[in-house]
Coordinates of C-alpha atoms and ligand atoms in Angstrom, one line a residue:
M10 CA -22.1 -21.2 -14.1
S11 CA -24.4 -18.2 -13.8
E12 CA -23.0 -14.8 -13.0
A13 CA -24.5 -14.8 -9.5
E14 CA -22.8 -18.1 -8.7
A15 CA -19.5 -16.8 -10.0
R16 CA -19.7 -13.9 -7.5
P17 CA -17.9 -14.4 -4.3
S18 CA -20.0 -14.3 -1.2
N19 CA -18.8 -12.9 2.1
F20 CA -20.1 -11.2 5.2
I21 CA -19.8 -7.8 3.7
R22 CA -21.8 -8.7 0.7
Q23 CA -24.4 -10.2 2.9
I24 CA -24.7 -6.9 4.8
I25 CA -25.1 -5.1 1.4
D26 CA -27.7 -7.6 0.3
K27 CA -29.6 -6.9 3.4
D28 CA -29.2 -3.1 3.2
L29 CA -30.5 -3.2 -0.4
A30 CA -33.4 -5.6 0.5
D31 CA -34.7 -3.5 3.4
G32 CA -34.2 -0.2 1.7
T33 CA -31.4 1.1 3.9
H34 CA -29.7 1.9 0.6
T35 CA -30.9 1.9 -3.0
S36 CA -27.4 1.7 -4.4
V37 CA -23.8 0.9 -3.2
H38 CA -20.9 3.3 -3.1
T39 CA -17.5 2.1 -1.8
R40 CA -14.1 3.6 -1.9
F41 CA -10.5 2.5 -1.8
P42 CA -8.5 5.0 0.3
P43 CA -4.7 4.5 0.0
E44 CA -2.3 6.8 1.7
P45 CA 0.2 7.9 -1.0
N46 CA 3.2 7.0 1.1
G47 CA 4.4 3.9 -0.8
Y48 CA 3.5 1.6 -3.6
L49 CA 0.5 -0.7 -3.4
H50 CA 1.1 -4.3 -2.4
I51 CA -0.8 -7.5 -2.6
G52 CA -2.6 -6.7 0.6
H53 CA -4.0 -3.6 -1.0
A54 CA -5.0 -5.8 -4.0
K55 CA -7.3 -7.6 -1.6
S56 CA -8.9 -4.4 -0.6
I57 CA -9.1 -3.1 -4.2
C58 CA -10.8 -6.4 -5.4
L59 CA -13.2 -6.2 -2.5
N60 CA -14.2 -2.5 -2.9
F61 CA -14.1 -2.3 -6.7
G62 CA -15.5 -5.8 -7.0
I63 CA -18.6 -4.9 -5.0
A64 CA -19.1 -1.7 -7.0
Q65 CA -18.9 -3.8 -10.2
D66 CA -21.2 -6.6 -9.1
Y67 CA -23.9 -4.3 -7.6
Q68 CA -23.8 -1.8 -10.4
G69 CA -22.5 0.7 -7.9
Q70 CA -19.5 3.0 -7.8
C71 CA -16.1 2.9 -6.1
N72 CA -14.0 6.0 -5.6
L73 CA -10.3 6.1 -5.5
R74 CA -9.4 8.4 -2.7
F75 CA -6.0 9.5 -1.7
D76 CA -5.9 9.7 2.1
D77 CA -3.4 12.4 2.1
T78 CA -3.1 14.0 5.5
N79 CA 0.6 13.3 6.2
P80 CA 2.4 15.5 3.8
E81 CA 5.9 14.7 5.1
K82 CA 5.6 11.0 4.2
E83 CA 3.7 11.4 0.9
D84 CA 4.8 11.9 -2.6
I85 CA 3.3 12.5 -6.0
E86 CA 5.3 9.5 -7.3
Y87 CA 3.2 7.3 -5.1
V88 CA 0.0 8.9 -6.3
E89 CA 0.9 8.1 -9.9
S90 CA 2.0 4.6 -9.1
I91 CA -1.2 3.9 -7.2
K92 CA -3.4 5.1 -10.1
N93 CA -1.4 3.0 -12.5
D94 CA -1.7 -0.1 -10.4
V95 CA -5.5 0.2 -9.8
H96 CA -6.0 0.5 -13.6
W97 CA -3.6 -2.3 -14.3
L98 CA -5.6 -4.6 -11.9
G99 CA -8.5 -3.9 -14.2
F100 CA -10.6 -1.4 -12.2
E101 CA -12.0 2.0 -13.0
W102 CA -12.8 4.5 -10.3
A103 CA -16.0 6.6 -10.3
G104 CA -15.5 10.1 -11.7
E105 CA -12.5 12.1 -10.7
I106 CA -9.9 11.0 -8.4
C107 CA -10.6 12.1 -4.8
Y108 CA -8.2 13.5 -2.3
S109 CA -8.9 14.0 1.3
S110 CA -7.0 17.2 0.9
N111 CA -9.9 18.4 -1.4
Y112 CA -11.9 18.6 1.8
F113 CA -9.4 20.5 4.0
D114 CA -11.7 23.6 3.9
K115 CA -14.8 21.7 4.8
L116 CA -12.9 19.7 7.5
Y117 CA -11.8 22.9 9.0
G118 CA -15.4 24.1 9.0
F119 CA -16.5 20.9 10.8
A120 CA -13.8 21.4 13.4
I121 CA -15.2 24.8 14.1
E122 CA -18.6 23.3 14.4
L123 CA -17.4 20.9 17.0
I124 CA -15.7 23.8 18.9
N125 CA -18.9 25.8 18.8
K126 CA -20.8 22.8 20.2
G127 CA -18.3 22.5 23.1
L128 CA -17.0 19.2 21.6
A129 CA -13.5 20.2 20.8
Y130 CA -10.7 22.2 22.4
V131 CA -7.2 23.4 21.7
E132 CA -4.7 21.5 23.7
E133 CA -1.4 22.9 24.8
L134 CA 0.1 20.0 26.6
S135 CA 3.1 18.5 24.9
P136 CA 2.8 15.3 23.0
E137 CA 4.5 13.5 25.9
Q138 CA 2.1 14.9 28.4
I139 CA -0.9 14.0 26.2
R140 CA 0.3 10.5 26.2
E141 CA 0.8 10.5 29.9
Y142 CA -2.6 12.0 30.6
R143 CA -4.3 9.4 28.3
G144 CA -3.9 6.6 30.9
T145 CA -3.7 3.0 30.0
L146 CA -6.0 0.1 29.3
K147 CA -6.3 -0.5 33.0
E148 CA -6.2 3.2 34.2
P149 CA -8.6 5.9 33.1
G150 CA -7.0 9.1 31.7
K151 CA -6.8 12.5 33.3
H152 CA -8.4 15.7 32.1
S153 CA -6.1 18.2 30.5
P154 CA -6.0 21.6 32.2
Y155 CA -7.0 23.1 28.9
R156 CA -10.1 21.0 28.5
E157 CA -12.6 23.5 29.9
R158 CA -11.6 26.5 27.8
S159 CA -14.4 28.6 26.6
V160 CA -15.7 28.3 23.0
E161 CA -14.4 31.8 22.2
E162 CA -11.0 31.0 23.5
N163 CA -10.9 27.7 21.5
L164 CA -12.0 29.5 18.3
E165 CA -9.3 32.1 18.7
L166 CA -6.6 29.5 19.5
F167 CA -7.6 27.3 16.6
E168 CA -7.4 30.2 14.3
K169 CA -4.0 31.0 15.7
M170 CA -3.0 27.3 14.9
R171 CA -4.3 27.8 11.4
S172 CA -2.5 31.0 10.8
G173 CA 0.9 29.7 12.0
G174 CA 0.9 31.1 15.5
F175 CA 1.9 27.9 17.1
E176 CA 5.1 25.9 16.6
E177 CA 4.8 22.1 15.8
G178 CA 3.9 20.2 19.0
K179 CA 2.9 23.3 20.9
A180 CA -0.8 23.0 20.2
C181 CA -3.4 20.6 18.7
L182 CA -7.1 20.4 18.5
R183 CA -8.8 17.5 20.4
A184 CA -12.3 16.2 20.5
K185 CA -13.9 16.3 24.0
I186 CA -15.3 12.9 24.4
D187 CA -14.4 10.6 27.4
M188 CA -11.1 10.3 29.1
A189 CA -12.3 7.2 30.9
S190 CA -13.5 5.3 27.8
P191 CA -12.4 1.7 27.6
F192 CA -11.6 2.6 24.0
M193 CA -8.4 4.5 24.0
V194 CA -9.3 6.2 20.7
M195 CA -12.2 7.9 22.5
R196 CA -10.0 9.5 25.1
D197 CA -10.1 13.0 23.6
P198 CA -8.5 12.1 20.3
V199 CA -6.4 14.6 18.5
L200 CA -8.3 16.0 15.4
Y201 CA -5.7 18.5 14.1
R202 CA -2.0 19.0 14.5
V203 CA 0.4 21.7 13.4
R204 CA 2.8 20.7 10.6
F205 CA 4.8 23.3 8.6
A206 CA 5.1 21.0 5.6
D207 CA 4.3 21.5 2.0
H208 CA 1.6 19.3 0.7
H209 CA 1.8 17.6 -2.7
Q210 CA -1.8 18.8 -3.5
T211 CA -2.3 21.9 -1.4
G212 CA 1.2 23.4 -1.4
D213 CA 1.8 25.7 1.5
K214 CA -1.8 26.7 2.0
W215 CA -2.1 24.8 5.3
C216 CA 0.1 24.4 8.4
I217 CA -2.5 22.4 10.3
Y218 CA -3.5 19.0 9.1
P219 CA -6.5 16.9 10.1
M220 CA -5.9 13.4 11.6
Y221 CA -7.0 10.2 9.9
D222 CA -9.9 9.5 12.2
F223 CA -11.4 12.9 11.7
T224 CA -10.7 13.0 8.0
H225 CA -11.8 9.6 6.9
C226 CA -15.4 9.5 8.1
I227 CA -16.1 13.0 6.9
S228 CA -14.5 12.2 3.5
D229 CA -16.7 9.1 3.3
A230 CA -19.8 11.2 4.1
L231 CA -18.9 14.0 1.7
E232 CA -18.5 11.4 -1.1
G233 CA -21.8 9.6 -0.3
I234 CA -20.0 6.4 0.6
T235 CA -22.5 3.8 1.8
H236 CA -20.2 1.0 3.0
S237 CA -16.8 2.1 4.3
I238 CA -14.7 -1.1 4.3
C239 CA -11.4 -1.2 6.1
T240 CA -9.1 -3.7 7.9
L241 CA -9.6 -5.0 11.5
E242 CA -7.1 -2.7 13.2
F243 CA -9.7 0.1 12.8
Q244 CA -12.3 -1.8 14.7
D245 CA -12.1 0.5 17.8
N246 CA -11.8 3.5 15.6
R247 CA -15.3 2.8 14.4
R248 CA -16.6 4.4 17.7
L249 CA -14.8 7.6 16.7
Y250 CA -16.0 7.3 13.1
D251 CA -19.6 7.2 14.3
W252 CA -19.0 9.9 17.0
V253 CA -17.7 12.5 14.5
L254 CA -20.5 11.9 12.0
E255 CA -23.2 12.0 14.7
N256 CA -21.9 15.4 16.0
I257 CA -21.5 17.4 12.8
T258 CA -24.1 18.6 10.4
I259 CA -23.9 16.3 7.4
D260 CA -26.7 14.5 5.7
C261 CA -24.9 11.3 4.6
R262 CA -24.3 8.5 7.1
P263 CA -21.8 5.8 5.9
R264 CA -21.1 2.8 8.0
Q265 CA -17.7 1.2 8.6
Y266 CA -17.1 -2.6 8.3
E267 CA -13.9 -4.3 9.0
F268 CA -12.3 -7.4 7.5
S269 CA -9.0 -9.1 8.2
R270 CA -6.0 -8.0 6.3
L271 CA -4.0 -10.3 4.1
N272 CA -0.8 -11.7 5.5
L273 CA 1.4 -13.7 3.2
E274 CA 4.1 -16.0 4.1
Y275 CA 7.8 -15.2 3.2
T276 CA 7.1 -11.6 2.7
V277 CA 6.5 -8.3 4.6
M278 CA 3.6 -6.1 3.9
S279 CA 4.1 -3.0 6.0
K280 CA 4.9 0.0 3.9
R281 CA 7.4 1.1 6.4
K282 CA 9.3 -2.2 6.0
L283 CA 8.9 -2.2 2.2
N284 CA 10.2 1.4 2.2
Q285 CA 13.2 0.3 4.2
L286 CA 14.0 -2.5 1.7
V287 CA 14.1 0.1 -1.1
T288 CA 15.9 2.9 0.8
D289 CA 18.6 0.5 2.1
K290 CA 19.0 -0.9 -1.4
L291 CA 18.2 -4.4 -0.3
V292 CA 16.1 -4.7 -3.4
S293 CA 16.4 -2.8 -6.7
G294 CA 13.3 -0.6 -6.1
W295 CA 9.5 -0.8 -5.3
D296 CA 9.1 -2.8 -8.4
D297 CA 11.8 -5.3 -7.8
P298 CA 10.3 -8.6 -8.9
R299 CA 10.8 -10.0 -5.4
M300 CA 8.7 -7.3 -3.8
P301 CA 5.0 -8.1 -2.9
T302 CA 4.0 -4.8 -4.5
I303 CA 1.6 -4.8 -7.4
S304 CA 4.4 -3.4 -9.6
G305 CA 6.9 -5.9 -8.4
L306 CA 4.5 -8.8 -9.0
R307 CA 3.7 -7.4 -12.4
R308 CA 7.3 -7.2 -13.3
R309 CA 7.8 -10.7 -12.0
G310 CA 5.2 -11.8 -14.6
F311 CA 2.0 -12.1 -12.6
T312 CA -1.0 -11.2 -14.6
A313 CA -3.8 -8.9 -13.3
A314 CA -6.2 -11.9 -13.7
S315 CA -4.0 -14.1 -11.5
I316 CA -4.0 -11.5 -8.7
R317 CA -7.7 -11.0 -8.9
E318 CA -8.1 -14.8 -8.8
F319 CA -5.9 -15.0 -5.8
C320 CA -8.0 -12.4 -4.0
K321 CA -11.1 -14.4 -4.9
R322 CA -9.6 -17.6 -3.6
I323 CA -8.5 -16.2 -0.2
G324 CA -12.0 -14.7 0.4
V325 CA -13.0 -12.0 2.9
T326 CA -13.5 -12.8 6.6
K327 CA -12.8 -11.4 10.0
Q328 CA -10.3 -14.2 10.8
E329 CA -6.7 -13.2 11.1
N330 CA -4.6 -15.6 9.1
M331 CA -1.4 -16.2 7.2
I332 CA -1.7 -17.3 3.6
E333 CA 0.8 -19.7 2.1
F334 CA 3.0 -18.2 -0.6
G335 CA 2.2 -21.3 -2.7
S336 CA -1.4 -20.2 -3.0
L337 CA -0.3 -17.0 -4.8
E338 CA 2.1 -19.0 -6.9
S339 CA -0.6 -21.5 -7.9
C340 CA -2.8 -18.7 -9.2
I341 CA -0.2 -17.5 -11.7
R342 CA 0.9 -21.0 -12.6
D343 CA -2.7 -22.0 -13.4
D344 CA -3.1 -18.9 -15.5
L345 CA 0.2 -19.3 -17.4
N346 CA -0.2 -23.1 -17.8
D347 CA -3.4 -22.3 -19.7
N348 CA -2.4 -19.2 -21.5
A349 CA 1.3 -18.8 -21.9
P350 CA 2.9 -19.9 -25.1
R351 CA 5.8 -22.4 -24.8
A352 CA 9.3 -21.6 -25.8
M353 CA 12.8 -23.0 -25.3
A354 CA 15.5 -21.5 -23.3
V355 CA 18.8 -22.9 -22.0
L356 CA 19.9 -21.5 -18.7
D357 CA 23.2 -23.2 -18.3
P358 CA 24.3 -24.0 -21.8
V359 CA 26.7 -26.7 -23.0
K360 CA 27.3 -27.2 -26.7
I361 CA 26.2 -30.1 -28.8
V362 CA 27.7 -30.7 -32.3
I363 CA 25.6 -33.0 -34.5
E364 CA 28.3 -34.3 -36.8
N365 CA 26.1 -35.9 -39.4
F366 CA 24.0 -32.7 -39.9
D367 CA 25.4 -30.3 -42.5
A368 CA 27.2 -27.2 -41.3
G369 CA 25.4 -24.1 -42.4
K370 CA 22.1 -25.9 -42.9
V371 CA 19.1 -24.5 -41.1
E372 CA 16.0 -26.6 -40.8
N373 CA 13.0 -24.7 -39.6
L374 CA 10.9 -27.0 -37.5
S375 CA 7.3 -26.1 -36.8
V376 CA 6.6 -26.4 -33.1
A377 CA 3.2 -26.0 -31.3
N378 CA 2.9 -23.0 -29.1
H379 CA 0.8 -24.9 -26.6
P380 CA 0.4 -28.6 -26.2
N381 CA -3.3 -28.5 -25.6
K382 CA -4.4 -25.5 -27.5
P383 CA -3.9 -25.8 -31.3
E384 CA -5.6 -22.4 -31.6
M385 CA -2.5 -20.9 -30.2
G386 CA -0.7 -21.9 -33.4
T387 CA 2.9 -22.9 -34.1
R388 CA 6.2 -21.2 -34.5
E389 CA 9.4 -21.9 -36.4
V390 CA 12.3 -23.2 -34.4
P391 CA 15.6 -23.4 -36.3
F392 CA 17.5 -26.6 -36.0
T393 CA 21.2 -26.5 -36.8
R394 CA 24.4 -28.5 -36.6
E395 CA 25.3 -26.9 -33.3
V396 CA 22.8 -26.6 -30.5
W397 CA 22.8 -25.7 -26.8
I398 CA 21.4 -28.0 -24.1
E399 CA 21.4 -27.7 -20.3
R400 CA 24.6 -28.8 -18.8
E401 CA 22.6 -30.8 -16.3
D402 CA 20.9 -32.7 -19.1
F403 CA 24.0 -34.6 -20.0
R404 CA 25.9 -37.2 -18.1
E405 CA 28.8 -39.5 -19.2
E406 CA 27.3 -42.2 -17.1
A407 CA 23.9 -42.6 -15.5
N408 CA 21.4 -45.2 -14.3
K409 CA 18.1 -45.9 -16.0
K410 CA 16.2 -43.3 -14.0
Y411 CA 18.1 -40.5 -15.7
K412 CA 16.0 -39.9 -18.8
R413 CA 18.2 -37.3 -20.4
L414 CA 21.3 -37.5 -22.6
V415 CA 23.9 -40.1 -21.6
L416 CA 27.1 -40.9 -23.5
G417 CA 26.4 -43.6 -26.0
K418 CA 22.6 -43.3 -25.5
E419 CA 19.8 -41.5 -27.2
V420 CA 17.4 -38.7 -26.3
R421 CA 14.9 -36.6 -28.2
L422 CA 15.4 -32.9 -28.7
R423 CA 12.0 -31.5 -28.0
G424 CA 10.0 -30.9 -31.3
S425 CA 13.0 -32.2 -33.2
Y426 CA 15.1 -35.4 -33.8
V427 CA 16.5 -38.1 -31.7
I428 CA 20.2 -37.7 -31.1
K429 CA 22.9 -39.9 -29.7
A430 CA 25.9 -38.8 -27.7
E431 CA 29.1 -40.2 -29.3
R432 CA 31.9 -38.5 -27.4
V433 CA 32.9 -35.5 -25.4
E434 CA 35.6 -32.9 -25.4
K435 CA 36.9 -31.4 -22.1
D436 CA 39.0 -28.5 -21.0
A437 CA 42.1 -28.7 -18.9
E438 CA 40.0 -28.8 -15.7
G439 CA 37.9 -31.7 -17.0
N440 CA 34.8 -29.6 -17.7
I441 CA 32.9 -30.8 -20.7
T442 CA 33.1 -28.2 -23.4
T443 CA 31.4 -30.0 -26.3
I444 CA 29.3 -33.1 -26.7
F445 CA 29.6 -34.7 -30.2
C446 CA 26.4 -36.4 -31.3
S447 CA 24.8 -37.9 -34.3
Y448 CA 21.1 -37.6 -35.2
D449 CA 18.6 -40.0 -36.7
A450 CA 17.1 -38.1 -39.7
D451 CA 14.1 -40.4 -39.6
T452 CA 12.8 -39.5 -36.2
L453 CA 11.2 -36.1 -36.7
G454 CA 7.7 -36.3 -35.2
K455 CA 7.9 -40.1 -34.9
N456 CA 9.6 -42.8 -33.0
P457 CA 12.5 -44.8 -34.5
E458 CA 11.2 -47.3 -37.1
D459 CA 13.1 -50.2 -35.6
G460 CA 11.2 -50.0 -32.3
R461 CA 14.0 -48.4 -30.3
K462 CA 12.5 -46.7 -27.3
V463 CA 13.7 -43.2 -26.6
K464 CA 12.0 -42.0 -23.5
G465 CA 13.9 -38.8 -22.6
V466 CA 13.1 -35.5 -24.1
I467 CA 15.2 -32.4 -23.5
H468 CA 15.0 -28.8 -24.6
W469 CA 17.6 -27.1 -26.7
V470 CA 18.3 -23.9 -28.6
S471 CA 20.2 -23.5 -31.9
A472 CA 23.7 -22.3 -31.2
E473 CA 23.9 -20.4 -34.6
K474 CA 20.4 -18.9 -34.4
G475 CA 19.7 -18.6 -30.6
L476 CA 19.8 -15.3 -28.8
S477 CA 21.7 -14.7 -25.7
A478 CA 19.6 -13.5 -22.8
E479 CA 20.0 -12.6 -19.1
I480 CA 17.8 -14.9 -17.1
R481 CA 16.9 -13.8 -13.6
L482 CA 15.9 -16.6 -11.3
Y483 CA 13.8 -15.1 -8.6
D484 CA 12.8 -16.8 -5.4
R485 CA 11.1 -15.9 -2.1
L486 CA 12.7 -12.8 -0.6
F487 CA 12.9 -14.2 2.9
T488 CA 14.1 -17.5 4.3
V489 CA 11.4 -17.7 7.0
P490 CA 7.6 -17.8 6.7
N491 CA 7.1 -14.8 9.0
P492 CA 10.0 -12.3 8.5
A493 CA 8.0 -9.6 10.3
A494 CA 8.4 -11.6 13.5
A495 CA 12.2 -11.7 13.3
D496 CA 14.2 -9.2 15.4
D497 CA 15.6 -7.8 12.2
F498 CA 13.7 -8.7 9.1
T499 CA 16.6 -7.6 6.9
A500 CA 18.7 -10.4 8.5
V501 CA 16.5 -13.1 7.1
I502 CA 16.6 -12.0 3.5
N503 CA 17.1 -15.0 1.2
P504 CA 20.6 -14.6 -0.4
E505 CA 19.4 -16.8 -3.2
S506 CA 16.4 -14.8 -3.9
L507 CA 18.0 -13.6 -7.2
V508 CA 20.4 -15.7 -9.2
I509 CA 21.4 -14.4 -12.6
K510 CA 22.1 -16.7 -15.5
Q511 CA 23.5 -16.0 -18.9
G512 CA 21.4 -18.2 -21.1
V513 CA 20.3 -18.6 -24.7
V514 CA 16.7 -18.5 -25.9
E515 CA 15.1 -19.5 -29.2
P516 CA 15.0 -16.7 -31.8
S517 CA 11.3 -16.3 -31.9
L518 CA 11.6 -14.6 -28.5
A519 CA 13.2 -11.6 -30.2
E520 CA 9.7 -10.5 -30.7
A521 CA 8.5 -11.1 -27.2
K522 CA 6.8 -8.0 -25.7
P523 CA 7.6 -6.7 -22.2
E524 CA 5.7 -8.6 -19.6
A525 CA 4.7 -11.3 -22.0
G526 CA 4.7 -14.6 -20.2
Y527 CA 6.1 -17.9 -21.5
Q528 CA 6.6 -21.3 -20.3
F529 CA 10.2 -22.2 -21.0
E530 CA 9.9 -25.9 -21.6
R531 CA 10.9 -27.9 -18.5
T532 CA 12.3 -24.8 -16.8
G533 CA 9.5 -22.7 -15.5
Y534 CA 7.4 -19.6 -16.3
F535 CA 9.2 -16.5 -17.4
C536 CA 8.4 -13.1 -18.7
V537 CA 10.2 -10.3 -20.5
D538 CA 11.4 -7.8 -17.9
N539 CA 9.4 -4.6 -18.4
K540 CA 12.2 -2.3 -17.4
E541 CA 15.6 -3.5 -18.5
S542 CA 15.0 -5.8 -21.5
T543 CA 16.1 -4.3 -24.8
E544 CA 16.5 -5.5 -28.3
S545 CA 20.3 -5.8 -27.8
K546 CA 20.0 -7.3 -24.3
L547 CA 17.1 -9.5 -23.6
V548 CA 16.2 -10.0 -19.9
F549 CA 13.7 -12.6 -18.7
N550 CA 12.4 -12.9 -15.1
R551 CA 11.3 -16.2 -13.7
T552 CA 7.8 -15.8 -12.5
V553 CA 7.4 -19.2 -10.9
G554 CA 8.7 -22.7 -11.4
L555 CA 6.8 -25.5 -13.0
R556 CA 4.6 -27.6 -10.7
D557 CA 5.7 -30.8 -12.3
T558 CA 9.4 -31.7 -12.4
W559 CA 11.0 -32.3 -15.7
A560 CA 10.7 -36.0 -15.2
K561 CA 7.0 -36.0 -15.5
I562 CA 6.8 -34.1 -18.7
S563 CA 5.9 -36.5 -21.4
A564 CA 7.7 -36.8 -24.7
S565 CA 6.5 -34.7 -27.5
Ligands
ATP2 P1 0.6 0.0 6.0 O1 0.2 -0.4 7.4 O2 1.5 -1.0 5.3 O3 1.2 1.4 5.8 P2 -1.9 0.9 5.4 O4 -3.1 0.1 5.8 O5 -1.6 2.1 6.2 O6 -0.7 -0.1 5.1 P3 -3.2 2.3 3.3 O7 -2.6 3.0 2.1 O8 -3.8 3.2 4.4 O9 -2.1 1.3 3.9 O10 -4.2 1.3 2.8 C1 -5.3 1.5 2.0 C2 -6.4 0.5 2.1 O11 -5.8 -0.8 1.9 C3 -6.9 0.5 3.5 O12 -8.3 0.4 3.5 C4 -6.3 -0.7 4.2 O13 -7.1 -1.2 5.2 C5 -6.1 -1.6 3.0 N1 -5.0 -2.6 3.3 C6 -3.8 -2.2 3.6 N2 -3.0 -3.4 3.8 C7 -3.9 -4.4 3.6 C8 -3.7 -5.8 3.7 N3 -2.5 -6.4 4.1 N4 -4.8 -6.6 3.5 C9 -6.0 -6.0 3.2 N5 -6.2 -4.7 3.0 C10 -5.1 -3.9 3.3
MG3 MG1 -3.4 3.4 6.6

């Protein structure tokens, strides 16, 4: 496949192709403009892959710009996490990081320009009155009594706002556009409001802060952005975007294009809701492996490549839609199926004693790390007299469909010998505590000579050499596909979204690096927790289950 074929095509790329072909632009400059009021989520990844992906494919540039005009909600912790996540996803921003707050002086100058042109005025109606005067979709708005102030008076009052002479809510700067516009955003939108809040970048320099609609278009123009790509809810705001740029003196003229945001089943994507999950301690943090955040998915074991692949598969359109959770899962499963080494872990152990195997003897078996990729090598797996198997892999009695260990029958231990269950020992409650077996020493890597057919293969871990590990089984965070539609989304949290098991893993996993992904044979894909796993306490997170059930896995 040629590089051009590998590129995604979408309506935005078609616009860019046309702009480059007809000379509207000679190069492409995009930006990703998060507000640092939360961690990035998989929806942001869609926007990141789009904006940075375009810059990459067209040899252009993409800025990372913090859209930081709401100091009360923002925090430097979020700034740092966002930078980290963008890098981890595999993208590099052009030059220095940008902040809208870098432009506060210039924005202030442009506001004065609008006042001088008679296109902005200082409003002294209360926020409630402003809302009332704005009208509705069916009714035009009313003019504020302060709308016709003179330029001089407006300049003076705006300066008074800037120098702290107005309390919050007592004055704001509005654009003078059209109170009867069918687009509510054009009904004299607020450009500046008073906020006595310290800003994470500008400290206490300002007590007035520009609004998103005023800031965004000017920031784009100041940075030389050619294509300003945002989500569909800003479609109407495009009128205001264009109005501001047409009415100030600035020589760059970016255009805004909108695409539909990503909605993913069984999750919520609004930062307000994600914040609530964190604040109310319904999850362990922004990077809880059940969160749809980039850091949560990463901790869950998603690779950056799998997230980029997901963004490629869902595409970019103007259609609102809801993506199945399974399509995200299939991206990571495909990646790990190809690339993750195999290992053995027992999540719910029951002990096997192989009575005809010498106590104290350790036989190091060489086992392939990947069934189809010999280049991934082999590892040593110690086989001993006592091993763990899954409790559910043994039954005292079972019909022929049960291809695991049954009393009096044989099964193969993966990568090892055929064993036969001879008898069991139980505790006072009747729970099996130990299964006594024998092994056939002539079955390593081959079938029994006498033609006995042993179909079942189960995984196991040496009891003497295995390592205990905490295994966290993660599942979807919500029980319904669209939790945001529930009256209270916290009421539909899946109580089974985290189940913790005390398991055992093969000793080679002592060397496993944080975030390294493995396929635990027959069990699923797991990774080493990047936060809480230590040498003395291994912690593995389930990334995703296996597509195939254990029954379909062929004998090794
Ligand atoms: P929220 O509504 O959850 O607070 P937001 O849109 O306000 O999210 P921003 O930090 O402003 O979050 O988003 C930065 C960029 O990411 C914006 O261009 C926005 O359009 C885009 N974005 C946010 N959510 C999604 C999504 N679900 N799908 C695609 N793009 C998104
Ligand atoms: Mg936003």
